[in-house]
Short mmCIF file of C-alpha atoms in Angstrom, two decimals:
data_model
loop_
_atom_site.label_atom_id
_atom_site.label_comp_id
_atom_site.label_asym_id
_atom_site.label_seq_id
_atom_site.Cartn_x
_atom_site.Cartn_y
_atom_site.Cartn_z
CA UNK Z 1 128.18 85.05 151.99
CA UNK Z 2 126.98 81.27 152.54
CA UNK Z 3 124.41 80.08 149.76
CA UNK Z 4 120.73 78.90 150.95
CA UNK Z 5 121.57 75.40 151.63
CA UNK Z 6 118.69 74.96 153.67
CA UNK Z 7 116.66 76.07 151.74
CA UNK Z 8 113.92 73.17 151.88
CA UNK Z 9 115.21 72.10 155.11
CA UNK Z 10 111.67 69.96 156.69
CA UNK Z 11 110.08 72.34 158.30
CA UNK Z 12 110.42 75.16 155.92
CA UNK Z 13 108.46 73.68 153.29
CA UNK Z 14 105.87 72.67 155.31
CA UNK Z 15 105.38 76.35 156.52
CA UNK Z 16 106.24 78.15 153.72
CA UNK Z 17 108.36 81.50 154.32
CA UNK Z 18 109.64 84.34 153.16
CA UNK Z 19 113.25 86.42 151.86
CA UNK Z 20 113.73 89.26 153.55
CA UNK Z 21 116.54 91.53 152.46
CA UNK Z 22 119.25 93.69 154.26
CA UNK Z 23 117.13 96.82 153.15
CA UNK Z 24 113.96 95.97 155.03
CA UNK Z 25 112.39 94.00 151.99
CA UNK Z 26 110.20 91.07 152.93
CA UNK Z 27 109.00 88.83 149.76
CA UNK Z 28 106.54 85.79 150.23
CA UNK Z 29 107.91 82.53 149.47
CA UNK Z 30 105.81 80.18 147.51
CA UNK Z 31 107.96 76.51 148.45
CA UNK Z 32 104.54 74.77 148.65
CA UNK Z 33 104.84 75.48 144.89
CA UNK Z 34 107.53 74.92 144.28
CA UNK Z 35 107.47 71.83 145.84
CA UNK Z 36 104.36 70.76 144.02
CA UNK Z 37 104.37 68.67 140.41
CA UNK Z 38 105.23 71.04 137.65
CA UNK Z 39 102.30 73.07 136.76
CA UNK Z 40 100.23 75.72 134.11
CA UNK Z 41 102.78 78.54 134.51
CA UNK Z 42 105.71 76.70 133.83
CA UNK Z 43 104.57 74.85 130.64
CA UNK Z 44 105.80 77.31 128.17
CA UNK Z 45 109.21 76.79 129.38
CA UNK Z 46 109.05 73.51 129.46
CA UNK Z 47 107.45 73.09 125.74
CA UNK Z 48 110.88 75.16 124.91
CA UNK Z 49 113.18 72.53 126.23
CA UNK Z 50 113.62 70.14 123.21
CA UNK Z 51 117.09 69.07 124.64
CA UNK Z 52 118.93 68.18 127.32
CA UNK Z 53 118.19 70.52 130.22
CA UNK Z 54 120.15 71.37 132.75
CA UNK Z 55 117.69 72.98 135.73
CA UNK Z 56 119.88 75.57 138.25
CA UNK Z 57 118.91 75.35 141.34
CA UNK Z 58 116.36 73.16 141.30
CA UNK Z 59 114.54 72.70 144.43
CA UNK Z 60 112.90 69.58 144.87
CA UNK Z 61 113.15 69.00 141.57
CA UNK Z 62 109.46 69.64 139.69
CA UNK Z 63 110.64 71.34 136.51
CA UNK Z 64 113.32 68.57 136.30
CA UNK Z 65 110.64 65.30 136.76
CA UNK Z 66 108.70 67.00 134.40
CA UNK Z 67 111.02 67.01 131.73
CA UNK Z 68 112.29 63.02 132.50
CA UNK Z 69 108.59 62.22 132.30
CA UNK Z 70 108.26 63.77 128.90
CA UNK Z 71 111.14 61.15 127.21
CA UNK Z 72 113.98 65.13 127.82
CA UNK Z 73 117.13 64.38 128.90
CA UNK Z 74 117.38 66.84 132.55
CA UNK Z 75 119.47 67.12 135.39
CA UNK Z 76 118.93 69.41 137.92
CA UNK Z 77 121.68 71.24 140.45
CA UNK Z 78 121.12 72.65 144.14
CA UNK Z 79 122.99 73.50 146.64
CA UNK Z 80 120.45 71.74 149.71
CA UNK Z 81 121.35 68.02 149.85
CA UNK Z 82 117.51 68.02 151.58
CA UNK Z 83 116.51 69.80 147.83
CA UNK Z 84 118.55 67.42 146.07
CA UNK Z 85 116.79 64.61 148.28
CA UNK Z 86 112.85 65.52 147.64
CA UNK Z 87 113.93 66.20 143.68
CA UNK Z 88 115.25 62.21 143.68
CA UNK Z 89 112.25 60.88 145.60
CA UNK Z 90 109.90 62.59 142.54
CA UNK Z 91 112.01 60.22 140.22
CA UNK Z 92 114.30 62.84 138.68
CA UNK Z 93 117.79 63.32 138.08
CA UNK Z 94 119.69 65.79 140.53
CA UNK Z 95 123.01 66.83 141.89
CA UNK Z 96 124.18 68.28 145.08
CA UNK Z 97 126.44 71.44 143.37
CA UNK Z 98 126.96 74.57 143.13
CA UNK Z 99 126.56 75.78 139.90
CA UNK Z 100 129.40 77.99 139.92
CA UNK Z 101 131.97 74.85 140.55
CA UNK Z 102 130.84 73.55 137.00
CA UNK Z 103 132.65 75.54 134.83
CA UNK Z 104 134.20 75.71 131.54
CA UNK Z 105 135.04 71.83 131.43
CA UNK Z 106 131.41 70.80 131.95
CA UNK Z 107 128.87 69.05 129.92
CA UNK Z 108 127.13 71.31 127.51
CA UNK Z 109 123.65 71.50 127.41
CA UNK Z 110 120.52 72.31 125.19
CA UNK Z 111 119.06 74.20 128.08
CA UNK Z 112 119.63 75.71 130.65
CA UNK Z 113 116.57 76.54 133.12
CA UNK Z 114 116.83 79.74 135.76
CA UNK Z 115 113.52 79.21 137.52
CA UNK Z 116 111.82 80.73 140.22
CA UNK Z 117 113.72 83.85 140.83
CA UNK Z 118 116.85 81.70 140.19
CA UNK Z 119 118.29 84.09 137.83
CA UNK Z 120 119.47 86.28 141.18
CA UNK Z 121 121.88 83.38 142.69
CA UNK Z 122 124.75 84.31 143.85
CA UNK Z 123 124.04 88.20 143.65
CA UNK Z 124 125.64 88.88 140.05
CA UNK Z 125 122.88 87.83 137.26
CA UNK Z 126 125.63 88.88 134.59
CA UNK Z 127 127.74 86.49 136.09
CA UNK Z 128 125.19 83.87 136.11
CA UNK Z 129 124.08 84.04 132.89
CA UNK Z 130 127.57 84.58 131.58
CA UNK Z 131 128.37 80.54 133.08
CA UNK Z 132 125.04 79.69 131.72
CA UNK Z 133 125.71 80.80 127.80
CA UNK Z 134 129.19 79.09 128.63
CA UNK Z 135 127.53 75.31 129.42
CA UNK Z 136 125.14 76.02 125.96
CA UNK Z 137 125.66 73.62 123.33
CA UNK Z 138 125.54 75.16 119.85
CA UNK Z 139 121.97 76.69 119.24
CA UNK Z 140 121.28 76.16 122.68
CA UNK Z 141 119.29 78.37 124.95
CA UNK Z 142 118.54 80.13 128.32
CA UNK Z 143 114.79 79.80 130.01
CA UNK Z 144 114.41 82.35 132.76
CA UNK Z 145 111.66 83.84 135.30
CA UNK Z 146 112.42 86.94 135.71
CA UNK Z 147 110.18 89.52 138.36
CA UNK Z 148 107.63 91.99 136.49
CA UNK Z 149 108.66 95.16 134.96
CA UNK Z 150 109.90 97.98 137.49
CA UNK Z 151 112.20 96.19 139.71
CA UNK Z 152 115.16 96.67 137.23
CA UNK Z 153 118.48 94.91 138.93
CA UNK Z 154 118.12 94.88 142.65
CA UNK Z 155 121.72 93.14 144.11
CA UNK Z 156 121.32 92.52 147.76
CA UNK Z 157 122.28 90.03 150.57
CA UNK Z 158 119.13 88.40 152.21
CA UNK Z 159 118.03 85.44 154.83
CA UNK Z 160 115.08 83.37 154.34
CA UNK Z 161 112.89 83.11 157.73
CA UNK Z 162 110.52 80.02 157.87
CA UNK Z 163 109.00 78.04 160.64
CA UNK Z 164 112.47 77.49 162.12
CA UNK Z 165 113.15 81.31 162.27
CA UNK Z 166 115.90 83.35 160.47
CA UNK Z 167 118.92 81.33 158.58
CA UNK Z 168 122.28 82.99 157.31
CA UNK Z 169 122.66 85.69 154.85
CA UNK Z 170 123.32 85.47 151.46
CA UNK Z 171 124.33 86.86 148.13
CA UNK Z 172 120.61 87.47 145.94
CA UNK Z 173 119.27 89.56 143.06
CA UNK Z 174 116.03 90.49 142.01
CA UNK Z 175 116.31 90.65 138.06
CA UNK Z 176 112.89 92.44 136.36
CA UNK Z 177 111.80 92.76 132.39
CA UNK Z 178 113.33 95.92 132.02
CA UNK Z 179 116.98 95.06 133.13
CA UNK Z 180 116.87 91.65 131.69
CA UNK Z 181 117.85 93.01 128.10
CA UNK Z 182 121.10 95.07 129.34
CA UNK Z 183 122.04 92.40 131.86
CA UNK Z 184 121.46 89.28 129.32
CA UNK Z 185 123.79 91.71 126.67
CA UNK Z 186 126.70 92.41 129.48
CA UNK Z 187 126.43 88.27 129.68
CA UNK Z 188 126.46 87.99 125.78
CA UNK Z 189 123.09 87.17 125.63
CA UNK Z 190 119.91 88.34 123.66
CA UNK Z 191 116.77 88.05 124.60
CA UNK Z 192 115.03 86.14 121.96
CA UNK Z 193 111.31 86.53 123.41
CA UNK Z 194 110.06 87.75 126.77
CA UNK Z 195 106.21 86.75 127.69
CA UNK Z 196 103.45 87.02 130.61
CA UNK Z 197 101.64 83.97 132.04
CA UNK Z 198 98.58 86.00 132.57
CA UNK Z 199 97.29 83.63 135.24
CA UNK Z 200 100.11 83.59 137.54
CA UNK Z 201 101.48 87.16 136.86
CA UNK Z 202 104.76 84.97 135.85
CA UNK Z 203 107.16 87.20 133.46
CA UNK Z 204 109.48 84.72 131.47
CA UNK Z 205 111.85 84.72 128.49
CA UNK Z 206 114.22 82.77 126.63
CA UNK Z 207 117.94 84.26 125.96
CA UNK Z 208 120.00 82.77 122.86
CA UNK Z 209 123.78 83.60 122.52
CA UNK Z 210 124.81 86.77 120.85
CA UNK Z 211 126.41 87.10 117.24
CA UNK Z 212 129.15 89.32 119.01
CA UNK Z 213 129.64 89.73 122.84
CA UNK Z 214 131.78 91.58 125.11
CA UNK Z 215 134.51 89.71 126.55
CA UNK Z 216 135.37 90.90 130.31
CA UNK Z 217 139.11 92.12 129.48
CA UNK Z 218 136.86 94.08 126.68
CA UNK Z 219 137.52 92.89 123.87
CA UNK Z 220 134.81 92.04 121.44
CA UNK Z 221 134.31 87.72 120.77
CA UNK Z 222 132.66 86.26 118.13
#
């Protein structure tokens, strides 16, 4: 499955659009948002990011600016060169990547943002968060939006239709509250604090490495 490279492709920002899923799901997009300055819902995450930040999938780049404009170190990542574009014209750092080809050997951060439903790239949240906790510097932390209680762990393929109709398929999840606990454990993660930004109906939390963590062969790290 190809990633959503298009993602804010001219034409779909300007329309907005939605993700519709292979099981008949159809979810309203808000990229005029997103593609807005940083705004009231995302300020408790970004009061949390004392560091250097790195921002996944970051869209054109708002959470990012906002965090250069406040004297805090931030880079963020996409996959869209056209993403990676509007995030650069807003005066912020960015790089065309996929997450996933970081790895191991990269820089470690503070932060690490998962914004915007960005906790469900790539279809595997444990997998996600698992690289995440791995680019952490010591003490660091994970900031994520995650959807309301009752959608527990939805894993799903999906296409994003906009004003240039229907693009490819690709690997997405849908992570709610109540899945982010086991999911952020299975990644060696706690979840330090969830919280609701009553005016937006925006469910957030911040994850901090586990004492003790599964390893995937099953052993038990420290």
């Amino acid at each position: 499955m190809t990633q959503p490279e298009a993602f804010f492709e001219p034409g779909f920002a300007e329309g907005g659009g939605q993700l519709h899923t292979r099981e008949g799901e159809v979810w309203d997009l808000p990229v005029q948002t997103w593609d807005a300055d940083a705004g009231p819902g995302d300020e408790r995450l970004l009061a949390r990011c004392a560091g250097s930040t790195l921002d996944v999938g970051c869209g054109p780049g708002r959470m990012a600016a906002a965090l250069g404009a406040r004297g805090v170190r931030a880079l963020g990542v996409d996959v869209s060169p056209s993403a990676i574009a509007m995030a650069r014209s807003r005066g912020a750092i960015a790089l065309n990547r996929d997450v996933f080809s970081l790895g191991r050997s990269a820089q470690r951060w503070r932060h690490v943002l998962l914004v915007d439903g960005n906790v469900g790239i790539g279809g595997d949240p444990v997998r996600l968060l698992w690289l995440c906790r791995e680019l952490l510097s010591p003490g660091g932390t994970v900031l994520v939006d995650v959807a309301p209680p009752g959608h527990g762990l939805q894993v799903t393929t999906a296409q994003l239709v906009g004003s240039r109709g229907p693009g490819a398929w690709f690997a997405w999840a849908v992570l709610g509250l109540d899945a982010l606990e086991v999911v952020a454990a299975a990644a060696g993660l706690d979840v330090a604090e969830a919280w609701l930004v009553e005016d937006e109906q925006r469910w957030q939390a911040e994850l901090v490495p586990a004492t003790r963590w599964p390893a995937p062969g099953g052993e038990v790290r420290s």
